[in-house]
Coordinates of C-alpha atoms in Angstrom, one line a residue:
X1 CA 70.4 118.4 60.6
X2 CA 71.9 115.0 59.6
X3 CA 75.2 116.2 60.4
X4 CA 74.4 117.4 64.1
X5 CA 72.8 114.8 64.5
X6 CA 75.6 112.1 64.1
X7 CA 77.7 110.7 67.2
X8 CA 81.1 112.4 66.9
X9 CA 83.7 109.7 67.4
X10 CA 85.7 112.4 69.0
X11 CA 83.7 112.4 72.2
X12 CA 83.0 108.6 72.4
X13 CA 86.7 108.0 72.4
X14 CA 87.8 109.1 75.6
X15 CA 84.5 108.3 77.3
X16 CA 85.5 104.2 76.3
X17 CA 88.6 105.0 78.0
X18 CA 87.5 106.6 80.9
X19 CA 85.4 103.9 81.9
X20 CA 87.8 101.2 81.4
X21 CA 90.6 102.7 83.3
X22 CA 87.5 103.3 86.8
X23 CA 87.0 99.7 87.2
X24 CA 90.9 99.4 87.2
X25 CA 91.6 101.4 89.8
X26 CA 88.8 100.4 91.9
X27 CA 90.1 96.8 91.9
X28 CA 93.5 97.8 92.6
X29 CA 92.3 100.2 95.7
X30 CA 89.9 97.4 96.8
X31 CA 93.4 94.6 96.4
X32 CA 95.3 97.1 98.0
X33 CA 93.1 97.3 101.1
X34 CA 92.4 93.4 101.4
X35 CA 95.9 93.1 101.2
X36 CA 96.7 95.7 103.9
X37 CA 93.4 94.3 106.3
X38 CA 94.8 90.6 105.7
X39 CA 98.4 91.4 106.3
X40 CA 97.4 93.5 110.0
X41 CA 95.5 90.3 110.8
X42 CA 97.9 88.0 110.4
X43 CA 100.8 90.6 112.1
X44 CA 98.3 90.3 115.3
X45 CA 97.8 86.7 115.0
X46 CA 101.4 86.2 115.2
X47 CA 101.3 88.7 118.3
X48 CA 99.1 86.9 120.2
X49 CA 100.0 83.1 118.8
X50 CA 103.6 83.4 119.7
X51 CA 103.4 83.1 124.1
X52 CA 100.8 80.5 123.5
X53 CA 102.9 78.1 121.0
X54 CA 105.7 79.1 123.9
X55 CA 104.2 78.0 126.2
X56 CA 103.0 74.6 124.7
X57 CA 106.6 74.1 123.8
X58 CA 107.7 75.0 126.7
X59 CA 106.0 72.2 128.4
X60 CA 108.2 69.4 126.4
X61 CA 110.9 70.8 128.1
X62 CA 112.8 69.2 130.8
X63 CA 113.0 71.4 134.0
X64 CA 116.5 72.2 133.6
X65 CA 115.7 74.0 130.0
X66 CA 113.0 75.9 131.0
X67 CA 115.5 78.8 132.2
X68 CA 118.4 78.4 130.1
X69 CA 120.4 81.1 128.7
X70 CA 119.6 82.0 125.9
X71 CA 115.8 81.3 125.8
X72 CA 114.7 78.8 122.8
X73 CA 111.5 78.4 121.9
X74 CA 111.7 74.7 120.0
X75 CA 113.1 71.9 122.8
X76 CA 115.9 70.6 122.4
X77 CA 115.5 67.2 124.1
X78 CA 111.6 67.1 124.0
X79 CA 110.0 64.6 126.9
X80 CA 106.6 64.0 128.1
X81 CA 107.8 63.5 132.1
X82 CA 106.3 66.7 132.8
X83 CA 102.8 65.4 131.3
X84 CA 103.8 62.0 133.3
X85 CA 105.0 63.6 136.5
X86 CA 101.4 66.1 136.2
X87 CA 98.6 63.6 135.6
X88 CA 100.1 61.1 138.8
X89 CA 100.4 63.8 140.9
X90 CA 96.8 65.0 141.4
X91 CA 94.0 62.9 140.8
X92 CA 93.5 64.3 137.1
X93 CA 90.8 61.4 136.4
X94 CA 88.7 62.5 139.0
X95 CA 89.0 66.3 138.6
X96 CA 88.0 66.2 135.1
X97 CA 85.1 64.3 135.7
X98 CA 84.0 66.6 138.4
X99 CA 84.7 69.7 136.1
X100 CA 82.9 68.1 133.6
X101 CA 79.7 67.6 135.5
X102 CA 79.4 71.2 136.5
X103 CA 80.4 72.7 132.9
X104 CA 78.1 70.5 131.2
X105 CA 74.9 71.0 133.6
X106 CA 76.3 74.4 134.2
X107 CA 75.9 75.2 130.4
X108 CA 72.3 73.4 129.4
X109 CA 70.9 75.8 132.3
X110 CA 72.8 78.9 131.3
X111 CA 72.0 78.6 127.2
X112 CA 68.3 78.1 128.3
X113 CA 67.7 80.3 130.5
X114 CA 69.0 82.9 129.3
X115 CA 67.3 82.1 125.9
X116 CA 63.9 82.2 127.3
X117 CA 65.1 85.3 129.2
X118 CA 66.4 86.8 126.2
X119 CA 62.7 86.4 124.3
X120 CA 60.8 87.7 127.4
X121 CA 62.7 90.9 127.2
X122 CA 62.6 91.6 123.6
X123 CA 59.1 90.6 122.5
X124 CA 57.2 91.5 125.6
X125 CA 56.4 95.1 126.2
X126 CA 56.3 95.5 129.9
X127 CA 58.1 98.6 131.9
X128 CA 59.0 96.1 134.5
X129 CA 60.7 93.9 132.2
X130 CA 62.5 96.7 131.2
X131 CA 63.4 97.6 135.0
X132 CA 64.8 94.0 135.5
X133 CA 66.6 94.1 132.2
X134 CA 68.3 97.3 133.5
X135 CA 69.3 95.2 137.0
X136 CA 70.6 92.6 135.0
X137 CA 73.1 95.0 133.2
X138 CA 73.6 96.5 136.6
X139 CA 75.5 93.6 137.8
X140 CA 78.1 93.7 135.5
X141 CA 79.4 97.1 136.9
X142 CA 80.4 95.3 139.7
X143 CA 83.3 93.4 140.0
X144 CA 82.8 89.3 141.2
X145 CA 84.9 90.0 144.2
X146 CA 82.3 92.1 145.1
X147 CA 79.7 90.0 145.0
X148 CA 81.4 86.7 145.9
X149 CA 80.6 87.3 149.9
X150 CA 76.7 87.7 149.8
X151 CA 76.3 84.8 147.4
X152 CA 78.7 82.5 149.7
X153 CA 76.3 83.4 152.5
X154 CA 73.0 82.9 150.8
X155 CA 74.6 79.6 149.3
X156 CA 75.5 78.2 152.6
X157 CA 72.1 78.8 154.2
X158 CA 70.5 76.8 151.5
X159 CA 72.8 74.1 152.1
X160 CA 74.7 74.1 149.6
X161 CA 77.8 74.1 150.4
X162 CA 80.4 71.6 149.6
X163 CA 78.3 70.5 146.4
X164 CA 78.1 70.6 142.9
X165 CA 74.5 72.8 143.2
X166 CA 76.0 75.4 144.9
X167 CA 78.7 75.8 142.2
X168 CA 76.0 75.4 139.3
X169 CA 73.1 77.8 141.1
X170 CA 75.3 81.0 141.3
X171 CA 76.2 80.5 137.6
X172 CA 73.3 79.8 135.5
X173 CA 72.2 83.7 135.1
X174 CA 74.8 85.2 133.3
X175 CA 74.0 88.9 131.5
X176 CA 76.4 88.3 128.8
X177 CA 74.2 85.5 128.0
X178 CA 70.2 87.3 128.2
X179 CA 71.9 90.0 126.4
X180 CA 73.1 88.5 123.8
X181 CA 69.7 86.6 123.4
X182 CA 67.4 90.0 124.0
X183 CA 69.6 91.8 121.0
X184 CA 69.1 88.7 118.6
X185 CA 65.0 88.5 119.1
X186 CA 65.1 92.5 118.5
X187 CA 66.3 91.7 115.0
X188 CA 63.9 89.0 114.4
X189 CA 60.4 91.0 112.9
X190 CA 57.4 91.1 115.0
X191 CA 55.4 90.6 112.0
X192 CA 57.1 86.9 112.0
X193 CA 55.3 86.1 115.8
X194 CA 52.1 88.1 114.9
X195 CA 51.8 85.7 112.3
X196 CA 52.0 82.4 114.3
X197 CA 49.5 83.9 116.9
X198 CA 47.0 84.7 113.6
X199 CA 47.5 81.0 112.8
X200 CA 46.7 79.9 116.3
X201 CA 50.0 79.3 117.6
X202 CA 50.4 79.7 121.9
X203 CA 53.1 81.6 123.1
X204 CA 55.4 78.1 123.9
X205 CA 54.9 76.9 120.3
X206 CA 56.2 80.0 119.3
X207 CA 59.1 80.2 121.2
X208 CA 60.0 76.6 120.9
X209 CA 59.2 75.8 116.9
X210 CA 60.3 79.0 115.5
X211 CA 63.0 81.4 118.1
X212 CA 64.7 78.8 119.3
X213 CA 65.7 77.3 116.1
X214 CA 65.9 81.0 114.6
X215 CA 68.9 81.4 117.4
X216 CA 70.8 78.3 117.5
X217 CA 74.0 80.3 116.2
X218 CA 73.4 82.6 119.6
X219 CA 72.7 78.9 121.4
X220 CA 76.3 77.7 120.2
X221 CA 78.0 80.7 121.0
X222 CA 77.0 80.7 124.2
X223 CA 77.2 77.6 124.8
X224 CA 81.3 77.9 124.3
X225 CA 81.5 80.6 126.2
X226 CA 79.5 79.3 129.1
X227 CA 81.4 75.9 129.4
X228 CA 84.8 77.9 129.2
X229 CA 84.1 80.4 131.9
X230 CA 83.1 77.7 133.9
X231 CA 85.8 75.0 133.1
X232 CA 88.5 77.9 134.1
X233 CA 86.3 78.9 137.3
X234 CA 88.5 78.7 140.6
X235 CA 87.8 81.4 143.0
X236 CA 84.1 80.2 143.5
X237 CA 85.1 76.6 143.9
X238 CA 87.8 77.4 146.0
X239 CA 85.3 78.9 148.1
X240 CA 82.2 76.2 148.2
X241 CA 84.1 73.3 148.1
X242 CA 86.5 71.8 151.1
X243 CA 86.2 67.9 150.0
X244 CA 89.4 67.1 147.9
X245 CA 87.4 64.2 145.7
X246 CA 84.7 67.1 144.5
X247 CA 87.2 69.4 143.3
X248 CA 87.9 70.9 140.1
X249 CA 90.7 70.7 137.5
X250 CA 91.8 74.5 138.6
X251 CA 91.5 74.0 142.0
X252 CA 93.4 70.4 141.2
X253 CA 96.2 72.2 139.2
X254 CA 96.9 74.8 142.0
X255 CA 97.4 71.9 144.5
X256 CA 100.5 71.0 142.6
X257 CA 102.1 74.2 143.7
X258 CA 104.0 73.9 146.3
X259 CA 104.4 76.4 149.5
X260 CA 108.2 76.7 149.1
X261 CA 109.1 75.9 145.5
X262 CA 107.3 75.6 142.0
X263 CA 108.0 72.6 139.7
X264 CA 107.3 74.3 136.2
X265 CA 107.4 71.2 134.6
X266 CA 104.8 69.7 136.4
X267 CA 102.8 73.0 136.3
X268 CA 103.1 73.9 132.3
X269 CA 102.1 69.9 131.7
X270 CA 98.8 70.2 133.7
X271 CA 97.9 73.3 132.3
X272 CA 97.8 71.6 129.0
X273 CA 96.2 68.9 129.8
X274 CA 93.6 71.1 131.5
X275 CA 93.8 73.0 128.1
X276 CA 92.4 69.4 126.3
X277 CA 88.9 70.1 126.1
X278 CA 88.7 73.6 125.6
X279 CA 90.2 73.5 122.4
X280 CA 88.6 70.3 121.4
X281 CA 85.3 71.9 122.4
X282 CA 86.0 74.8 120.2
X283 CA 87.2 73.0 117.3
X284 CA 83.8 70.4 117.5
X285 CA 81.4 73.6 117.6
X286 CA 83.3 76.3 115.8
X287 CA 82.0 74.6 112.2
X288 CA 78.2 75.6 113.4
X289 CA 78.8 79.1 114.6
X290 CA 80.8 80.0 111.8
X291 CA 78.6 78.7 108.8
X292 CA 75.1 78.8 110.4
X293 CA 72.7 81.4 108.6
X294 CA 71.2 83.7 111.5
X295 CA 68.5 84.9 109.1
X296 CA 67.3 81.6 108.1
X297 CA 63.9 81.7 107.7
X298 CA 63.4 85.7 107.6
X299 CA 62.3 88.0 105.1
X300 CA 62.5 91.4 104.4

């Protein structure tokens, strides 16, 4: 009995070894990967990196490198007289201060609306809400070309045309934006609002002292996205506006093409400059999307 009952140290051997050597080859399958993942990121940041630094580069060049043979990518003789040449050209001053305007405005009415949008449709339990949600997806099967003539016609017999309004109107309900916002308040419980309303919250306390801080990560992302479409918007303000001192930086940066000939020069440095605030934006607000907690406050 005492014998049988004793560990044999045959058996315990191998077992020690067994488990040592899993762990091992875990961590060098789960390196292996990381390594692999990491190394077809950077391959594809490269890929899509290299005609961007080109082009920036490209507008240091003097107009007589730009089509050299053979192509470099680093100037030679670097100069700024394409920058110069751009911003006295056009009336750069004036046409970022309009663009700015619009984004700006543009963006406070797309982030809220949508955000109060975006609650109505995921905490409200209505068919028709579900029927307009299912319009609002509707107009993205449609391509803006489509839709550009009915809106110019409806904009114009408001009288809005040749104004800042009738570029803002048109552009403050997006469906990128109440979707986003309708997906987010899904994930948020119910049993988090049922609770305010059994502590005697309204609706507008709700929505304003707990969602909309609960979504700020959705908020910022938006927000980006919203100032960008709208910063490199030209059809539409091609179309509303006809007065040269209301018009934007894309509308300002095509005016520097000529009919005949292209200056490349000129062209590259504006779009640079037009390039500015777009990546400053990103750079200011990328900190607050990227390390904000969307579950703050939630339990399981």
């Amino acid at each position: 009995m005492t014998t049988t009952d004793m560990p044999r140290p045959v058996d315990k051997g191998p077992g020690r070894a067994v488990s040592k050597k899993r762990p091992r080859r875990a961590a060098t399958g789960g390196l292996r990967q990381a390594v692999s993942a990491t190394t077809l990121l950077w391959i594809l940041a490269c890929l899509y990196g290299l005609p961007v630094l080109w082009f920036i580069l490209s507008s240091f060049k003097p107009a007589s490198d730009l089509f050299s043979y053979p192509l470099t990518l680093v100037p030679h003789d670097p100069t700024l007289s394409g920058f110069k040449a751009a911003w006295d050209s056009a009336n750069f001053s004036q046409y970022f201060i309009n663009t700015a305007i619009v984004c700006v405005i543009t963006t406070i009415l797309t982030v809220g609306v949508s955000c109060c949008t975006g609650y109505a449709l995921a905490k409200y339990d209505n068919k028709w809400l579900k029927v307009f949600f299912i319009c609002i997806l509707a107009t993205t099967m449609l391509p803006s070309e489509v839709m550009l003539a009915p809106e110019f016609l409806v904009v114009r017999n408001l009288g809005l045309y040749n104004s800042f309004a009738g570029i803002i109107l048109p552009a403050v309900l997006t469906a990128t934006g109440c979707f986003m916002f309708r997906q987010f308040f899904l994930t948020v419980p119910d049993e988090l609002v049922e609770a305010a309303r059994i502590d005697g919250a309204r609706e507008l306390s709700i929505f304003l002292r707990i969602m909309v801080p609960l979504s700020r990560p959705i908020m910022l992302t938006l927000a980006i996205l919203s100032f960008q479409w709208r910063w490199n918007d030209y059809i539409w303000p091609l179309l509303m506006l006809n007065d040269p001192n209301k018009f934007t930086v894309q509308i300002g940066i095509q005016s520097i093409v000529g009919a005949q000939n292209i200056n490349w020069s000129v062209l590259l440095g504006a779009s640079v400059i037009s390039m500015i605030p777009l990546i400053a934006i990103f750079l200011v607000f990328q900190r607050y999307v990227m390390g904000a907690d969307i579950n703050a406050g939630l339990k399981d």
